GROMACS .gro file of C-alpha atoms in nm:
model
  460
    1MET     CA    1   0.000   0.000   0.000
    2ARG     CA    2   0.146   0.335  -0.105
    3CYS     CA    3  -0.116   0.592  -0.016
    4PRO     CA    4   0.031   0.932   0.084
    5LEU     CA    5  -0.046   0.974   0.452
    6SER     CA    6   0.170   1.245   0.601
    7ARG     CA    7   0.321   1.580   0.510
    8GLY     CA    8   0.594   1.757   0.699
    9LYS     CA    9   0.391   2.068   0.770
   10LEU     CA   10   0.115   1.875   0.944
   11LYS     CA   11   0.367   1.743   1.195
   12LEU     CA   12   0.453   2.097   1.303
   13PHE     CA   13   0.097   2.222   1.327
   14VAL     CA   14  -0.093   1.919   1.455
   15LEU     CA   15   0.143   1.747   1.697
   16PRO     CA   16   0.207   2.047   1.928
   17VAL     CA   17  -0.167   2.065   1.996
   18ILE     CA   18  -0.195   1.691   2.054
   19THR     CA   19   0.112   1.694   2.280
   20THR     CA   20  -0.049   1.963   2.496
   21HIS     CA   21  -0.378   1.778   2.534
   22LEU     CA   22  -0.326   1.408   2.446
   23PRO     CA   23   0.044   1.322   2.478
   24ALA     CA   24  -0.023   0.948   2.446
   25VAL     CA   25  -0.154   1.011   2.094
   26THR     CA   26   0.160   1.208   2.009
   27ARG     CA   27   0.367   0.914   2.123
   28SER     CA   28   0.175   0.685   1.886
   29LEU     CA   29   0.224   0.924   1.594
   30LEU     CA   30   0.596   0.952   1.664
   31GLU     CA   31   0.609   0.574   1.676
   32TYR     CA   32   0.485   0.582   1.314
   33ARG     CA   33   0.804   0.767   1.220
   34TRP     CA   34   1.024   0.544   1.435
   35ARG     CA   35   0.886   0.228   1.275
   36ARG     CA   36   0.979   0.370   0.934
   37LEU     CA   37   1.332   0.471   1.031
   38ASP     CA   38   1.488   0.192   0.827
   39THR     CA   39   1.308   0.316   0.514
   40ALA     CA   40   1.430   0.669   0.586
   41ARG     CA   41   1.784   0.538   0.640
   42ASP     CA   42   1.767   0.358   0.303
   43ALA     CA   43   1.651   0.683   0.135
   44ALA     CA   44   1.945   0.870   0.286
   45ALA     CA   45   2.190   0.602   0.177
   46ARG     CA   46   2.057   0.613  -0.181
   47ALA     CA   47   2.118   0.990  -0.177
   48GLY     CA   48   2.472   0.936  -0.051
   49LEU     CA   49   2.391   1.068   0.295
   50ALA     CA   50   2.405   0.938   0.651
   51GLY     CA   51   2.117   0.929   0.894
   52ALA     CA   52   1.748   0.925   0.803
   53LEU     CA   53   1.590   1.109   0.508
   54PHE     CA   54   1.219   1.131   0.582
   55PRO     CA   55   0.981   1.183   0.288
   56TRP     CA   56   0.793   1.509   0.232
   57GLN     CA   57   0.478   1.309   0.159
   58SER     CA   58   0.496   0.969   0.318
   59GLY     CA   59   0.331   0.654   0.199
   60SER     CA   60   0.207   0.406   0.455
   61ASP     CA   61   0.533   0.216   0.414
   62GLY     CA   62   0.742   0.529   0.469
   63ARG     CA   63   0.844   0.579   0.106
   64GLU     CA   64   0.851   0.918  -0.068
   65GLU     CA   65   0.521   0.979  -0.248
   66THR     CA   66   0.557   1.347  -0.340
   67PRO     CA   67   0.447   1.408  -0.702
   68THR     CA   68   0.710   1.538  -0.941
   69GLN     CA   69   0.464   1.751  -1.140
   70LEU     CA   70   0.181   1.992  -1.064
   71TYR     CA   71  -0.101   2.076  -1.307
   72ASN     CA   72  -0.169   2.445  -1.361
   73PRO     CA   73  -0.534   2.497  -1.462
   74ARG     CA   74  -0.458   2.857  -1.563
   75SER     CA   75  -0.206   2.765  -1.832
   76GLU     CA   76  -0.325   2.405  -1.881
   77ARG     CA   77   0.038   2.299  -1.849
   78TRP     CA   78   0.223   2.071  -1.612
   79MET     CA   79   0.479   2.236  -1.383
   80PRO     CA   80   0.772   2.072  -1.203
   81ASP     CA   81   0.704   2.000  -0.836
   82ASN     CA   82   1.029   1.990  -0.639
   83SER     CA   83   0.868   1.977  -0.295
   84ARG     CA   84   1.076   1.673  -0.203
   85ARG     CA   85   1.373   1.910  -0.165
   86GLN     CA   86   1.215   2.021   0.163
   87ARG     CA   87   1.465   1.836   0.376
   88HIS     CA   88   1.329   2.018   0.680
   89VAL     CA   89   1.060   1.751   0.721
   90GLY     CA   90   1.308   1.557   0.936
   91LEU     CA   91   1.358   1.864   1.151
   92ALA     CA   92   0.983   1.863   1.220
   93VAL     CA   93   1.005   1.501   1.336
   94ALA     CA   94   1.296   1.589   1.566
   95TYR     CA   95   1.123   1.901   1.702
   96ASN     CA   96   0.810   1.710   1.797
   97THR     CA   97   1.018   1.433   1.948
   98TRP     CA   98   1.187   1.677   2.185
   99GLN     CA   99   0.859   1.857   2.262
  100TYR     CA  100   0.699   1.527   2.359
  101TYR     CA  101   0.988   1.449   2.591
  102GLN     CA  102   0.976   1.793   2.750
  103SER     CA  103   0.602   1.754   2.809
  104THR     CA  104   0.611   1.403   2.955
  105GLY     CA  105   0.961   1.347   3.090
  106ASP     CA  106   0.936   0.997   2.942
  107ARG     CA  107   1.302   0.903   2.976
  108ALA     CA  108   1.247   0.539   2.879
  109TRP     CA  109   1.086   0.643   2.550
  110LEU     CA  110   1.367   0.892   2.483
  111HIS     CA  111   1.616   0.608   2.526
  112ASP     CA  112   1.421   0.349   2.327
  113ARG     CA  113   1.274   0.562   2.046
  114GLY     CA  114   1.311   0.939   2.065
  115GLY     CA  115   1.687   0.955   2.095
  116GLU     CA  116   1.722   0.745   1.783
  117LEU     CA  117   1.498   0.984   1.585
  118LEU     CA  118   1.694   1.290   1.700
  119ILE     CA  119   2.033   1.135   1.631
  120GLU     CA  120   1.945   1.007   1.284
  121VAL     CA  121   1.811   1.349   1.180
  122ALA     CA  122   2.126   1.516   1.317
  123ARG     CA  123   2.332   1.268   1.116
  124LEU     CA  124   2.145   1.357   0.800
  125PHE     CA  125   2.217   1.728   0.829
  126THR     CA  126   2.579   1.691   0.932
  127SER     CA  127   2.634   1.473   0.624
  128LEU     CA  128   2.436   1.712   0.402
  129ALA     CA  129   2.628   2.019   0.521
  130GLU     CA  130   2.954   2.131   0.359
  131HIS     CA  131   3.220   2.289   0.578
  132ASP     CA  132   3.420   2.591   0.460
  133PRO     CA  133   3.741   2.580   0.666
  134GLU     CA  134   3.843   2.937   0.576
  135GLU     CA  135   3.537   3.094   0.735
  136ASP     CA  136   3.466   2.795   0.961
  137ARG     CA  137   3.104   2.785   0.849
  138PHE     CA  138   2.878   2.499   0.741
  139HIS     CA  139   2.650   2.548   0.440
  140LEU     CA  140   2.345   2.359   0.313
  141SER     CA  141   2.278   2.366  -0.062
  142GLY     CA  142   2.010   2.224  -0.289
  143VAL     CA  143   1.728   2.262  -0.037
  144MET     CA  144   1.380   2.416  -0.049
  145GLY     CA  145   1.240   2.608   0.245
  146PRO     CA  146   0.886   2.607   0.385
  147ASP     CA  147   0.803   2.895   0.147
  148GLU     CA  148   0.777   2.654  -0.152
  149TYR     CA  149   0.789   2.941  -0.404
  150HIS     CA  150   1.167   2.915  -0.445
  151ASP     CA  151   1.280   2.577  -0.572
  152GLY     CA  152   1.601   2.730  -0.703
  153TYR     CA  153   1.759   3.049  -0.827
  154PRO     CA  154   1.625   3.228  -1.139
  155GLU     CA  155   1.916   3.098  -1.343
  156ALA     CA  156   1.895   2.744  -1.195
  157PRO     CA  157   1.531   2.653  -1.125
  158GLY     CA  158   1.459   2.324  -0.954
  159LEU     CA  159   1.806   2.283  -0.805
  160GLY     CA  160   1.724   2.425  -0.463
  161VAL     CA  161   1.874   2.722  -0.279
  162ARG     CA  162   2.173   2.770  -0.052
  163ASP     CA  163   2.149   2.833   0.322
  164ASN     CA  164   1.775   2.859   0.371
  165ALA     CA  165   1.764   3.034   0.710
  166TYR     CA  166   1.485   2.819   0.854
  167THR     CA  167   1.652   2.492   0.755
  168ASN     CA  168   1.996   2.600   0.876
  169VAL     CA  169   1.882   2.733   1.215
  170MET     CA  170   1.672   2.423   1.280
  171ALA     CA  171   1.967   2.205   1.172
  172ALA     CA  172   2.173   2.382   1.440
  173TRP     CA  173   1.885   2.321   1.682
  174VAL     CA  174   1.865   1.946   1.610
  175CYS     CA  175   2.241   1.894   1.635
  176HIS     CA  176   2.242   2.074   1.970
  177HIS     CA  177   1.954   1.861   2.096
  178ALA     CA  178   2.103   1.535   1.970
  179ALA     CA  179   2.402   1.607   2.192
  180ALA     CA  180   2.165   1.719   2.470
  181THR     CA  181   1.982   1.387   2.446
  182VAL     CA  182   2.305   1.196   2.509
  183ALA     CA  183   2.374   1.424   2.807
  184GLU     CA  184   2.017   1.375   2.933
  185LEU     CA  185   2.070   0.999   2.928
  186ALA     CA  186   2.415   1.023   3.083
  187GLY     CA  187   2.537   0.696   3.226
  188THR     CA  188   2.427   0.348   3.129
  189ASP     CA  189   2.127   0.460   2.922
  190GLY     CA  190   2.329   0.706   2.717
  191ASP     CA  191   2.615   0.464   2.663
  192GLU     CA  192   2.377   0.193   2.546
  193LEU     CA  193   2.211   0.434   2.298
  194LEU     CA  194   2.549   0.539   2.156
  195ASP     CA  195   2.663   0.178   2.126
  196ARG     CA  196   2.339   0.072   1.960
  197LEU     CA  197   2.365   0.349   1.696
  198GLY     CA  198   2.742   0.335   1.659
  199VAL     CA  199   2.798   0.696   1.762
  200ASP     CA  200   3.158   0.785   1.843
  201PRO     CA  201   3.303   1.098   2.010
  202GLU     CA  202   3.418   1.238   1.675
  203GLU     CA  203   3.062   1.233   1.541
  204MET     CA  204   2.928   1.411   1.849
  205THR     CA  205   3.201   1.673   1.809
  206ARG     CA  206   3.077   1.738   1.455
  207TRP     CA  207   2.720   1.784   1.583
  208ARG     CA  208   2.838   2.041   1.833
  209HIS     CA  209   3.055   2.213   1.574
  210LEU     CA  210   2.765   2.249   1.329
  211SER     CA  211   2.533   2.370   1.606
  212ARG     CA  212   2.774   2.661   1.662
  213ARG     CA  213   2.893   2.738   1.309
  214ILE     CA  214   2.626   2.682   1.045
  215ALA     CA  215   2.570   2.990   0.826
  216VAL     CA  216   2.264   3.214   0.851
  217PRO     CA  217   2.227   3.477   0.576
  218PHE     CA  218   2.139   3.841   0.652
  219HIS     CA  219   2.068   4.154   0.450
  220ASP     CA  220   2.012   4.508   0.582
  221GLY     CA  221   2.022   4.372   0.936
  222LEU     CA  222   1.737   4.129   0.863
  223ILE     CA  223   1.743   3.750   0.842
  224SER     CA  224   1.745   3.658   0.472
  225GLN     CA  225   1.515   3.379   0.364
  226PHE     CA  226   1.816   3.223   0.190
  227ASP     CA  227   2.152   3.322   0.053
  228GLY     CA  228   2.090   3.555  -0.242
  229TYR     CA  229   1.734   3.648  -0.150
  230ASP     CA  230   1.834   4.014  -0.133
  231ARG     CA  231   1.940   4.006  -0.500
  232LEU     CA  232   1.594   3.909  -0.621
  233SER     CA  233   1.351   4.164  -0.767
  234GLU     CA  234   1.075   4.328  -0.567
  235PHE     CA  235   0.729   4.211  -0.669
  236ASP     CA  236   0.453   4.444  -0.791
  237TRP     CA  237   0.193   4.346  -0.531
  238PRO     CA  238  -0.060   4.625  -0.606
  239ARG     CA  239  -0.073   4.547  -0.980
  240TYR     CA  240  -0.127   4.175  -0.929
  241ARG     CA  241  -0.392   4.229  -0.663
  242ARG     CA  242  -0.577   4.467  -0.897
  243THR     CA  243  -0.550   4.221  -1.184
  244TYR     CA  244  -0.622   3.890  -1.011
  245GLY     CA  245  -0.781   3.967  -0.673
  246ASN     CA  246  -0.685   3.648  -0.490
  247ILE     CA  247  -0.311   3.604  -0.549
  248GLY     CA  248  -0.244   3.326  -0.301
  249ARG     CA  249  -0.124   3.095  -0.579
  250LEU     CA  250   0.127   3.324  -0.744
  251ASP     CA  251   0.319   3.021  -0.867
  252LEU     CA  252   0.028   2.932  -1.095
  253ILE     CA  253  -0.036   3.292  -1.197
  254LEU     CA  254   0.324   3.367  -1.288
  255GLU     CA  255   0.376   3.037  -1.472
  256SER     CA  256   0.072   3.119  -1.686
  257GLU     CA  257   0.251   3.444  -1.775
  258ALA     CA  258   0.574   3.258  -1.860
  259ASP     CA  259   0.730   3.398  -1.543
  260THR     CA  260   0.842   3.236  -1.217
  261THR     CA  261   0.825   3.304  -0.844
  262ASN     CA  262   1.197   3.225  -0.826
  263ARG     CA  263   1.271   3.577  -0.952
  264TYR     CA  264   1.103   3.771  -0.673
  265LYS     CA  265   1.122   3.864  -0.304
  266LEU     CA  266   0.801   3.693  -0.204
  267ALA     CA  267   0.678   3.383  -0.025
  268LYS     CA  268   0.385   3.151  -0.060
  269GLN     CA  269   0.369   3.120   0.318
  270ALA     CA  270   0.575   3.182   0.628
  271ASP     CA  271   0.938   3.074   0.599
  272VAL     CA  272   1.180   3.278   0.814
  273LEU     CA  273   0.890   3.350   1.049
  274MET     CA  274   0.852   2.976   1.111
  275LEU     CA  275   1.159   3.013   1.334
  276LEU     CA  276   0.975   3.256   1.560
  277TYR     CA  277   0.665   3.036   1.549
  278LEU     CA  278   0.851   2.730   1.674
  279LEU     CA  279   1.122   2.879   1.892
  280GLY     CA  280   0.993   3.217   2.006
  281PRO     CA  281   1.212   3.529   2.013
  282THR     CA  282   1.415   3.434   2.321
  283GLU     CA  283   1.528   3.091   2.201
  284LEU     CA  284   1.587   3.213   1.846
  285LEU     CA  285   1.810   3.494   1.969
  286SER     CA  286   1.996   3.245   2.189
  287ILE     CA  287   2.061   3.010   1.894
  288LEU     CA  288   2.177   3.296   1.672
  289ALA     CA  289   2.412   3.414   1.948
  290ARG     CA  290   2.553   3.061   1.980
  291LEU     CA  291   2.613   3.071   1.604
  292GLY     CA  292   2.806   3.395   1.645
  293TYR     CA  293   2.541   3.640   1.518
  294ASP     CA  294   2.467   3.946   1.730
  295VAL     CA  295   2.097   4.001   1.663
  296THR     CA  296   1.862   4.220   1.866
  297ALA     CA  297   1.492   4.191   1.944
  298GLU     CA  298   1.439   4.505   1.736
  299GLN     CA  299   1.595   4.332   1.435
  300LEU     CA  300   1.356   4.040   1.479
  301THR     CA  301   1.062   4.280   1.483
  302ARG     CA  302   1.184   4.444   1.162
  303THR     CA  303   1.232   4.097   1.010
  304VAL     CA  304   0.870   4.014   1.093
  305ASP     CA  305   0.742   4.332   0.929
  306TYR     CA  306   0.958   4.271   0.622
  307TYR     CA  307   0.813   3.927   0.554
  308LEU     CA  308   0.458   4.018   0.652
  309ALA     CA  309   0.465   4.256   0.355
  310ARG     CA  310   0.600   3.992   0.115
  311THR     CA  311   0.384   3.687   0.184
  312ALA     CA  312   0.106   3.579  -0.054
  313HIS     CA  313  -0.061   3.342   0.197
  314GLY     CA  314  -0.092   3.067  -0.060
  315SER     CA  315  -0.153   2.822   0.224
  316THR     CA  316  -0.411   2.844   0.502
  317LEU     CA  317  -0.127   2.760   0.742
  318SER     CA  318   0.048   3.088   0.667
  319ARG     CA  319  -0.182   3.311   0.868
  320VAL     CA  320  -0.161   3.064   1.156
  321VAL     CA  321   0.211   3.135   1.177
  322HIS     CA  322   0.172   3.510   1.130
  323ALA     CA  323  -0.096   3.537   1.399
  324SER     CA  324   0.117   3.336   1.640
  325VAL     CA  325   0.428   3.544   1.574
  326LEU     CA  326   0.236   3.870   1.612
  327ALA     CA  327   0.088   3.747   1.939
  328ARG     CA  328   0.439   3.731   2.080
  329ILE     CA  329   0.564   4.067   1.960
  330ASP     CA  330   0.248   4.277   1.918
  331PRO     CA  331  -0.077   4.122   2.050
  332THR     CA  332  -0.283   4.419   1.931
  333ARG     CA  333  -0.207   4.324   1.568
  334ALA     CA  334  -0.256   3.951   1.617
  335TRP     CA  335  -0.634   3.944   1.650
  336ALA     CA  336  -0.724   4.036   1.291
  337VAL     CA  337  -0.481   3.780   1.147
  338PHE     CA  338  -0.610   3.517   1.391
  339ARG     CA  339  -0.966   3.575   1.267
  340GLU     CA  340  -0.848   3.538   0.908
  341ALA     CA  341  -0.682   3.207   1.000
  342LEU     CA  342  -1.004   3.088   1.164
  343ILE     CA  343  -1.224   3.148   0.859
  344ALA     CA  344  -0.975   3.036   0.593
  345ASP     CA  345  -1.134   2.695   0.540
  346LEU     CA  346  -1.487   2.794   0.640
  347ASP     CA  347  -1.496   3.068   0.376
  348ASP     CA  348  -1.269   2.883   0.131
  349THR     CA  349  -1.045   3.187   0.099
  350GLN     CA  350  -0.809   2.997  -0.135
  351GLY     CA  351  -1.092   2.937  -0.376
  352GLY     CA  352  -1.154   2.567  -0.416
  353THR     CA  353  -0.953   2.383  -0.152
  354THR     CA  354  -1.228   2.339   0.108
  355ARG     CA  355  -1.432   2.105  -0.109
  356GLU     CA  356  -1.134   1.870  -0.113
  357GLY     CA  357  -1.168   1.814   0.262
  358ILE     CA  358  -1.079   1.967   0.597
  359HIS     CA  359  -0.732   2.109   0.652
  360LEU     CA  360  -0.631   1.945   0.978
  361GLY     CA  361  -0.312   2.151   1.006
  362ALA     CA  362  -0.498   2.482   0.990
  363MET     CA  363  -0.762   2.362   1.236
  364ALA     CA  364  -0.500   2.248   1.487
  365GLY     CA  365  -0.290   2.558   1.424
  366THR     CA  366  -0.567   2.796   1.526
  367VAL     CA  367  -0.610   2.604   1.853
  368ASP     CA  368  -0.235   2.622   1.901
  369ILE     CA  369  -0.241   3.002   1.865
  370VAL     CA  370  -0.474   3.021   2.164
  371THR     CA  371  -0.272   2.792   2.391
  372ARG     CA  372   0.089   2.838   2.284
  373SER     CA  373   0.075   3.204   2.177
  374PHE     CA  374  -0.210   3.385   2.352
  375ALA     CA  375  -0.168   3.187   2.676
  376GLY     CA  376   0.207   3.148   2.615
  377VAL     CA  377   0.231   2.779   2.714
  378ARG     CA  378   0.579   2.630   2.687
  379PHE     CA  379   0.716   2.301   2.820
  380GLU     CA  380   1.065   2.286   2.965
  381SER     CA  381   1.240   2.002   3.140
  382ASP     CA  382   1.227   2.167   3.481
  383ARG     CA  383   0.907   2.373   3.463
  384LEU     CA  384   0.581   2.456   3.289
  385VAL     CA  385   0.602   2.812   3.155
  386LEU     CA  386   0.316   3.048   3.072
  387THR     CA  387   0.373   3.399   2.937
  388PRO     CA  388   0.025   3.524   2.848
  389GLN     CA  389   0.000   3.780   2.570
  390MET     CA  390  -0.372   3.792   2.499
  391PRO     CA  391  -0.511   4.037   2.245
  392PRO     CA  392  -0.739   4.294   2.409
  393GLU     CA  393  -1.039   4.140   2.229
  394ILE     CA  394  -1.012   3.823   2.441
  395ARG     CA  395  -1.166   3.854   2.787
  396GLU     CA  396  -1.129   3.495   2.906
  397LEU     CA  397  -0.963   3.167   2.809
  398GLN     CA  398  -1.014   2.820   2.955
  399PHE     CA  399  -0.847   2.495   2.853
  400ARG     CA  400  -0.680   2.185   2.996
  401LEU     CA  401  -0.324   2.068   2.937
  402HIS     CA  402  -0.106   1.773   3.035
  403TYR     CA  403   0.242   1.816   3.180
  404ARG     CA  404   0.463   1.555   3.349
  405GLY     CA  405   0.173   1.332   3.451
  406HIS     CA  406  -0.055   1.618   3.563
  407ARG     CA  407  -0.383   1.727   3.411
  408ILE     CA  408  -0.401   2.100   3.469
  409ASP     CA  409  -0.697   2.331   3.411
  410VAL     CA  410  -0.593   2.676   3.291
  411ARG     CA  411  -0.814   2.983   3.318
  412LEU     CA  412  -0.713   3.335   3.218
  413ASP     CA  413  -0.917   3.650   3.243
  414GLU     CA  414  -0.817   4.014   3.222
  415SER     CA  415  -0.652   4.016   3.565
  416THR     CA  416  -0.574   3.659   3.679
  417LEU     CA  417  -0.431   3.329   3.562
  418THR     CA  418  -0.557   3.028   3.758
  419LEU     CA  419  -0.401   2.682   3.747
  420THR     CA  420  -0.579   2.383   3.901
  421ALA     CA  421  -0.415   2.040   3.912
  422HIS     CA  422  -0.638   1.734   3.912
  423ARG     CA  423  -0.580   1.465   4.173
  424CYS     CA  424  -0.292   1.237   4.070
  425THR     CA  425   0.014   1.059   4.204
  426ALA     CA  426   0.270   1.246   3.993
  427ALA     CA  427   0.535   1.453   4.166
  428ALA     CA  428   0.468   1.823   4.207
  429VAL     CA  429   0.590   2.043   3.921
  430THR     CA  430   0.728   2.395   3.900
  431VAL     CA  431   0.519   2.649   3.710
  432ASP     CA  432   0.653   2.982   3.587
  433VAL     CA  433   0.404   3.256   3.502
  434ASP     CA  434   0.570   3.568   3.365
  435GLY     CA  435   0.879   3.492   3.574
  436ALA     CA  436   0.697   3.411   3.900
  437ARG     CA  437   0.777   3.051   3.999
  438ARG     CA  438   0.568   2.834   4.231
  439THR     CA  439   0.512   2.463   4.292
  440LEU     CA  440   0.189   2.296   4.179
  441GLY     CA  441   0.097   1.956   4.322
  442ASP     CA  442  -0.184   1.707   4.360
  443GLY     CA  443  -0.523   1.885   4.364
  444GLN     CA  444  -0.377   2.231   4.423
  445THR     CA  445  -0.494   2.562   4.279
  446LEU     CA  446  -0.259   2.854   4.216
  447GLN     CA  447  -0.346   3.207   4.110
  448PHE     CA  448  -0.118   3.462   3.945
  449PRO     CA  449  -0.201   3.830   3.888
  450LEU     CA  450  -0.175   3.935   3.523
  451GLN     CA  451  -0.096   4.263   3.362
  452ARG     CA  452  -0.201   4.350   3.010
  453HIS     CA  453   0.094   4.445   2.791
  454PRO     CA  454  -0.018   4.717   2.550
  455THR     CA  455   0.330   4.763   2.403
  456THR     CA  456   0.535   4.524   2.198
  457ARG     CA  457   0.729   4.259   2.388
  458SER     CA  458   0.981   4.015   2.253
  459ARG     CA  459   0.937   3.738   2.502
  460ARG     CA  460   0.832   3.381   2.504
   0.00000   0.00000   0.00000
């Protein structure tokens, strides 16, 4: 059976929600990837790479099922589809693996399953990266970012781009966390994992080296979507909106005009901003600093504005990311984008996709905005963190989450955040609400005073 079952983007938008509310289901879904590791290893070996190369669209047996062509009804021509160059799908698997572990503290699963996923993805990217000894920087070439509108440079379409910022930063992230996994399992468990996978000290040194020295491109103090993005032409947004109205699928529009999205500074959907969506400003700045880039919160805000103005929203997932990012840096602007994300499938704003079925990623993503962005929920190994940044239009939120064996009811209104733990036998956990830390145990209720933040903050 070779029916396409899974796309990389769904992992990043669906699993965080499931992890927050039904971590056992997340574990089962990650087991799907683990059971197909051998197929992913075979795919990497055929490409001359180490580690595991997960497919962009996975068949039930784990094989790549991404089409190689896309039909354009505007031009009535077939277009190349190079989506399989989105190597970042493995990074999504690794990210959700670590999130599940942070949420549950399931050390046995990390040893038996999760650590293997993280290490094999780290292996893939260290083998894919090329090291320039003169500048002591690693580079990734021939890849396609989440944007999907740039499968290559104007003069070399279909061959991928160099140093896509999202892919490179997340490659640094996964190599750091592969090493962190070994440290987390220090002792017998860690040694057994290394022996089982044949990891030697030299390989771990390379992970750490890449996590500190992979290249991230910049232009005008902003994070570039990829190396050379700044040399592309600006796009005439007003003219195309006047001519076509809905311009979400600029790839189809431009191909029908014998043109290509590869020539322009635009994006189908969030790309660089996916870093802020997944990591938040604080962690992203920390990773960039570890890579040797001195970037400020103000630069991140300017980067957000830059790409907000250059995104076509050709996917209903795009506004999910933009609303989430705005919630963290400017909640007053987040509400309108959040409402657009909510109605995208209900109103079929892409013009024809809704009749093909529900978009599970967009549905989960809008829930995730509420919990992870508006309520600011974040799982860490030593505490549950909440940094609420609710838009002024929201007066009250209520939901339940799972963390380290606890079911916790969360209620936020305009002045107070209340946490109530259900009766259980799990050890008490530390909760951190806007920097105030307290211990929450069996059946307890804690209340924290809240303050609305009318000005922009760069916190997570």
